[in-house]
Coordinates of C-alpha atoms and ligand atoms in Angstrom, one line a residue:
M912 CA -137.6 0.9 86.9
A913 CA -138.4 -2.2 84.8
Y914 CA -137.8 -5.7 86.3
D915 CA -137.9 -9.1 84.7
N916 CA -139.4 -11.2 87.6
I917 CA -141.5 -8.8 89.6
L918 CA -144.0 -6.0 89.0
V919 CA -143.6 -2.9 91.1
E920 CA -146.3 -0.2 91.5
K921 CA -147.1 2.7 93.8
R922 CA -150.8 2.9 94.9
G923 CA -150.9 6.2 96.7
K924 CA -148.8 5.8 99.9
V925 CA -148.6 2.0 99.4
G926 CA -145.9 0.1 97.5
L927 CA -147.0 -3.0 95.8
I928 CA -144.6 -5.8 94.7
T929 CA -146.0 -8.7 92.7
L930 CA -143.7 -11.7 92.2
N931 CA -144.0 -12.6 88.5
R932 CA -142.4 -15.8 87.3
P933 CA -145.6 -17.6 86.3
N934 CA -143.8 -20.4 84.4
A935 CA -142.0 -21.4 87.6
L936 CA -144.8 -20.7 90.1
N937 CA -142.7 -17.7 91.3
A938 CA -139.8 -19.9 92.4
L939 CA -137.3 -17.6 94.1
N940 CA -134.0 -17.3 92.3
S941 CA -131.1 -14.9 92.9
V942 CA -132.2 -12.5 90.1
L943 CA -135.8 -12.3 91.5
I944 CA -134.6 -11.8 95.0
G945 CA -132.1 -9.1 93.9
E946 CA -135.1 -7.3 92.2
V947 CA -137.2 -7.6 95.4
N948 CA -134.3 -6.2 97.4
E949 CA -133.9 -3.3 95.0
A950 CA -137.6 -2.5 95.0
L951 CA -137.7 -2.6 98.8
A952 CA -134.7 -0.3 99.0
G953 CA -136.6 2.1 96.7
F954 CA -139.7 2.0 98.9
E955 CA -137.6 2.4 102.1
A956 CA -136.0 5.5 100.7
D957 CA -139.2 7.0 99.4
D958 CA -140.7 9.3 102.0
K959 CA -144.1 9.1 100.3
I960 CA -144.4 5.4 100.9
G961 CA -145.8 4.3 104.3
S962 CA -146.3 0.6 103.8
V963 CA -145.8 -2.2 101.3
V964 CA -147.8 -5.2 100.1
L965 CA -145.9 -8.3 98.8
T966 CA -147.9 -10.7 96.7
G967 CA -147.7 -13.4 94.0
S968 CA -150.3 -14.8 91.6
E969 CA -153.6 -16.6 92.4
K970 CA -151.9 -19.9 91.8
A971 CA -148.7 -19.3 93.8
F972 CA -147.2 -16.8 96.1
A973 CA -143.9 -18.7 95.6
A974 CA -143.3 -22.4 95.4
G975 CA -139.9 -22.1 97.2
A976 CA -136.3 -21.4 96.2
D977 CA -135.6 -22.3 92.6
I978 CA -134.7 -26.0 92.8
K979 CA -133.1 -25.9 89.3
E980 CA -130.8 -23.1 90.3
M981 CA -129.9 -24.8 93.6
S982 CA -129.5 -28.4 92.5
S983 CA -125.8 -28.3 91.5
L984 CA -124.6 -26.0 94.2
T985 CA -121.7 -27.3 96.2
Y986 CA -121.0 -26.8 99.9
M987 CA -118.1 -24.5 99.0
D988 CA -120.3 -22.4 96.7
A989 CA -122.9 -22.1 99.4
Y990 CA -120.5 -21.4 102.2
K991 CA -118.1 -19.0 100.4
G992 CA -120.9 -17.2 98.6
D993 CA -123.0 -17.0 101.8
F994 CA -125.9 -18.5 99.8
I995 CA -129.3 -16.8 100.6
T996 CA -128.1 -14.6 103.4
S997 CA -129.0 -11.5 101.4
W998 CA -132.3 -13.1 100.6
D999 CA -133.8 -12.3 103.9
N1000 CA -133.7 -8.5 103.5
V1001 CA -137.4 -8.5 103.8
S1002 CA -137.0 -9.3 107.5
R1003 CA -134.9 -6.1 107.8
F1004 CA -137.3 -3.8 105.9
R1005 CA -138.2 -1.1 108.4
K1006 CA -141.6 0.0 107.2
P1007 CA -144.7 -2.2 107.7
I1008 CA -145.0 -4.9 105.0
I1009 CA -147.9 -7.3 104.5
A1010 CA -147.8 -10.6 102.6
A1011 CA -150.9 -11.3 100.6
V1012 CA -150.7 -15.0 99.9
A1013 CA -152.8 -17.0 97.4
G1014 CA -152.0 -20.5 96.3
Y1015 CA -148.7 -22.2 97.2
A1016 CA -146.4 -20.6 99.7
L1017 CA -143.8 -23.4 100.0
G1018 CA -140.3 -23.7 101.3
G1019 CA -138.7 -20.3 100.7
G1020 CA -142.1 -19.0 99.7
C1021 CA -143.5 -19.7 103.2
E1022 CA -140.3 -18.3 104.7
L1023 CA -140.6 -15.1 102.6
A1024 CA -144.2 -14.6 103.7
M1025 CA -143.2 -15.2 107.4
M1026 CA -140.5 -12.4 107.0
C1027 CA -143.3 -9.9 106.4
D1028 CA -145.2 -8.3 109.4
F1029 CA -148.3 -10.3 108.9
I1030 CA -149.9 -12.6 106.3
L1031 CA -153.4 -12.2 104.7
A1032 CA -154.3 -15.5 103.0
G1033 CA -156.5 -16.3 100.1
E1034 CA -158.9 -19.2 100.7
N1035 CA -156.8 -21.4 98.4
A1036 CA -153.5 -20.7 100.2
R1037 CA -151.3 -23.7 101.0
F1038 CA -148.4 -23.3 103.3
G1039 CA -145.6 -25.8 103.7
Q1040 CA -141.9 -26.6 104.3
P1041 CA -141.4 -29.5 101.8
E1042 CA -137.6 -29.2 101.9
I1043 CA -137.3 -32.6 103.6
T1044 CA -138.6 -34.2 100.4
L1045 CA -135.7 -32.7 98.5
G1046 CA -133.1 -34.1 100.9
V1047 CA -132.5 -30.7 102.7
M1048 CA -134.2 -28.7 105.5
P1049 CA -135.6 -25.2 105.5
G1050 CA -132.8 -22.6 105.1
A1051 CA -134.3 -19.2 105.4
G1052 CA -135.9 -19.3 108.8
G1053 CA -138.5 -22.0 108.3
T1054 CA -137.6 -24.1 111.4
Q1055 CA -137.4 -20.9 113.5
R1056 CA -140.2 -18.6 112.4
L1057 CA -142.8 -21.3 111.7
T1058 CA -142.1 -22.8 115.2
R1059 CA -142.7 -19.3 116.8
F1060 CA -145.9 -18.9 114.8
V1061 CA -147.6 -22.3 115.1
G1062 CA -145.8 -24.0 118.0
K1063 CA -143.4 -26.9 118.2
S1064 CA -145.7 -29.8 117.4
K1065 CA -147.2 -28.4 114.2
A1066 CA -143.9 -26.9 113.0
M1067 CA -142.1 -30.2 113.7
E1068 CA -144.7 -32.2 111.8
M1069 CA -144.6 -29.9 108.8
C1070 CA -140.8 -29.7 108.6
L1071 CA -140.4 -33.5 109.1
T1072 CA -143.1 -34.6 106.8
G1073 CA -143.5 -31.8 104.3
R1074 CA -147.3 -31.7 104.9
M1075 CA -149.0 -28.6 103.6
M1076 CA -151.4 -26.5 105.7
D1077 CA -154.5 -25.0 104.1
A1078 CA -155.6 -21.4 104.8
Q1079 CA -158.1 -22.3 107.5
E1080 CA -155.6 -24.4 109.4
A1081 CA -153.1 -21.6 109.0
E1082 CA -155.5 -19.1 110.5
R1083 CA -156.4 -21.4 113.4
S1084 CA -152.7 -21.9 114.1
G1085 CA -151.8 -18.2 114.1
L1086 CA -149.7 -18.3 110.9
V1087 CA -152.1 -15.9 109.1
S1088 CA -154.1 -13.0 110.5
R1089 CA -157.2 -13.5 108.2
V1090 CA -158.5 -15.6 105.3
L1091 CA -160.2 -13.8 102.4
P1092 CA -161.8 -14.8 99.0
V1093 CA -159.0 -15.0 96.5
D1094 CA -160.4 -12.3 94.2
E1095 CA -160.6 -9.8 97.1
L1096 CA -157.2 -10.6 98.6
V1097 CA -154.9 -8.0 97.0
D1098 CA -157.5 -5.2 97.2
E1099 CA -158.1 -5.9 100.9
A1100 CA -154.3 -6.1 101.6
L1101 CA -154.0 -2.7 99.8
K1102 CA -156.8 -1.3 101.9
V1103 CA -155.2 -2.5 105.1
A1104 CA -151.8 -1.2 104.0
E1105 CA -153.3 2.2 103.1
K1106 CA -154.9 2.4 106.6
I1107 CA -151.4 1.8 108.1
A1108 CA -149.8 4.3 105.8
D1109 CA -152.2 7.0 106.9
F1110 CA -150.9 6.8 110.4
S1111 CA -147.6 8.4 111.4
L1112 CA -144.8 6.5 109.7
P1113 CA -142.2 6.8 112.5
I1114 CA -144.8 5.6 115.0
T1115 CA -145.8 2.6 112.8
M1116 CA -142.1 1.8 112.4
M1117 CA -141.5 1.9 116.1
T1118 CA -144.6 -0.2 116.7
K1119 CA -143.4 -2.9 114.3
E1120 CA -139.9 -2.8 115.9
S1121 CA -141.5 -3.3 119.3
V1122 CA -143.7 -6.2 118.3
N1123 CA -140.8 -7.9 116.6
R1124 CA -138.7 -7.5 119.8
A1125 CA -141.2 -9.9 121.4
Y1126 CA -139.7 -12.7 119.3
E1127 CA -136.1 -11.9 120.3
T1128 CA -136.0 -11.2 124.0
T1129 CA -137.5 -11.9 127.4
L1130 CA -140.8 -10.4 128.5
A1131 CA -139.1 -8.1 131.0
E1132 CA -136.6 -6.8 128.4
G1133 CA -139.3 -6.5 125.8
V1134 CA -141.6 -4.5 128.1
R1135 CA -138.6 -2.2 128.9
F1136 CA -137.9 -1.7 125.2
E1137 CA -141.5 -0.9 124.6
R1138 CA -141.5 1.6 127.4
R1139 CA -138.4 3.4 126.0
L1140 CA -140.1 3.7 122.6
F1141 CA -143.4 4.8 124.2
H1142 CA -141.6 7.6 126.1
A1143 CA -139.7 8.6 122.9
M1144 CA -143.0 9.1 121.1
F1145 CA -143.8 12.1 123.3
A1146 CA -141.0 13.9 121.5
S1147 CA -142.9 13.5 118.2
E1148 CA -145.1 16.1 116.6
D1149 CA -147.5 13.4 115.5
Q1150 CA -148.2 12.4 119.1
K1151 CA -149.2 16.0 119.9
E1152 CA -151.3 16.1 116.7
G1153 CA -153.0 12.7 117.2
M1154 CA -154.0 13.5 120.8
A1155 CA -155.1 17.1 120.0
A1156 CA -157.2 15.8 117.1
F1157 CA -159.0 13.4 119.5
V1158 CA -159.7 16.2 122.0
E1159 CA -160.8 18.6 119.3
K1160 CA -163.0 15.9 117.6
R1161 CA -161.4 16.1 114.2
A1162 CA -159.3 13.8 112.0
P1163 CA -155.5 14.0 112.7
Q1164 CA -153.1 15.3 110.1
F1165 CA -149.9 13.3 110.7
R1166 CA -146.7 14.7 109.2
N1167 CA -144.4 11.9 110.0
K1168 CA -142.5 14.0 112.4
Ligands
HSC612 C1 -136.7 -15.4 100.8 C2 -135.6 -16.4 100.9 C3 -135.9 -17.7 100.3 C4 -134.7 -18.6 100.4 C5 -135.1 -20.0 100.4 C6 -134.0 -21.0 100.5 C7 -134.2 -22.1 101.5 C8 -135.5 -22.8 101.3 O1 -135.9 -23.3 102.6 C9 -135.3 -24.0 100.3 C10 -136.5 -24.2 99.4 O2 -137.4 -23.4 99.2 S1 -136.5 -25.7 98.5 C11 -137.9 -25.6 97.5 C12 -139.2 -26.0 98.3 N1 -140.3 -26.1 97.4 C13 -140.8 -27.2 96.8 O3 -140.2 -28.3 97.1 C14 -142.0 -27.1 96.0 C15 -141.7 -27.6 94.6 N2 -142.8 -27.5 93.7 C16 -143.9 -28.5 93.7 O4 -143.9 -29.3 94.5 C17 -145.0 -28.3 92.7 O5 -144.5 -27.5 91.7 C18 -146.3 -27.7 93.3 C19 -146.9 -28.8 94.2 C20 -146.1 -26.4 94.0 C21 -147.3 -27.4 92.1 O6 -147.4 -28.5 91.3 P1 -148.1 -28.4 89.8 O7 -149.3 -27.5 90.0 O8 -148.2 -29.8 89.3 O9 -147.1 -27.5 89.0 P2 -145.7 -28.0 88.4 O10 -145.9 -28.6 87.0 O11 -144.9 -28.9 89.4 O12 -144.9 -26.6 88.3 C22 -145.0 -25.7 87.2 C23 -143.7 -25.3 86.8 O13 -143.0 -24.6 87.9 C24 -141.8 -25.2 88.2 N3 -141.5 -25.1 89.7 C25 -142.4 -25.3 90.7 N4 -141.7 -25.1 91.8 C26 -140.4 -24.9 91.6 C27 -139.3 -24.6 92.4 N5 -139.3 -24.5 93.7 N6 -138.1 -24.4 91.7 C28 -138.0 -24.4 90.4 N7 -139.1 -24.7 89.6 C29 -140.3 -24.9 90.2 C30 -141.9 -26.7 87.8 O14 -140.7 -27.3 87.6 C31 -142.7 -26.5 86.5 O15 -141.9 -26.0 85.5 P3 -141.8 -26.9 84.1 O16 -140.7 -26.2 83.3 O17 -143.1 -26.8 83.5 O18 -141.4 -28.3 84.5

């Protein structure tokens, strides 16, 4: 399938989506997001894919929603057309998905990265929610997800001033899991994704679901949810295989069952 704004590849069990609008620093418009959604639907349906990496260029992961596309939008267009609601499909993708972020991840770009399961950052990454400088506020989860990642004080400062965070500050604040040299970023993200894809897919999916539940519920409810999934795993063939392989001192052969 050929796309105009993204590149889509399969690297073994890993799906790789590269945002590719270099002339606009990968600004997110409705066509690009439609393509990302289509590629994700393909990877979700593909039994051979166990995880996905979403990346951009070395200069920009994405510099936000396309300001030129948005600038003349009216309230009625936005409300009736439910503007950007279908843009956060990434947050509903059920397989593990890693954001590999180099360069700018601003506005919707930062929000898109935060919809992934975790973020690996290049040393030159810059994260920010500069919407305030355009006379709006974040609209795809920035005020909510950033606050959960970095806490109220930093999130409030970033959303109210538009200040950018560099990769080191983002790692210190818990926004990204690791910082890597830019030229190693995508290869390392693919290696991490491959490691995940080698585990049992239903088990990585349930693990992701359970970690995400921590953001949506109380501790007691979250622990109960985790316990139900943990019990359910004993109905899987992969649990039997994983534990038998440990006892027999051999590598497990997971069959996603
Ligand atoms: C997943 C769901 C996402 C939904 C998100 C919706 C809600 C969201 O919260 C709202 C936003 O994101 S609001 C957005 C929040 N984001 C912002 O406010 C960031 C806006 N961008 C900037 O501030 C600067 O471009 C940078 C500082 C990133 C780089 O500066 P530099 O290195 O001097 O580079 P340069 O020369 O400036 O740019 C090169 C070319 O790219 C073009 N282009 C770039 N970004 C664009 C955009 N978003 N749009 C369109 N075009 C954009 C730029 O016009 C130029 O094209 P030209 O044809 O040659 O003129």
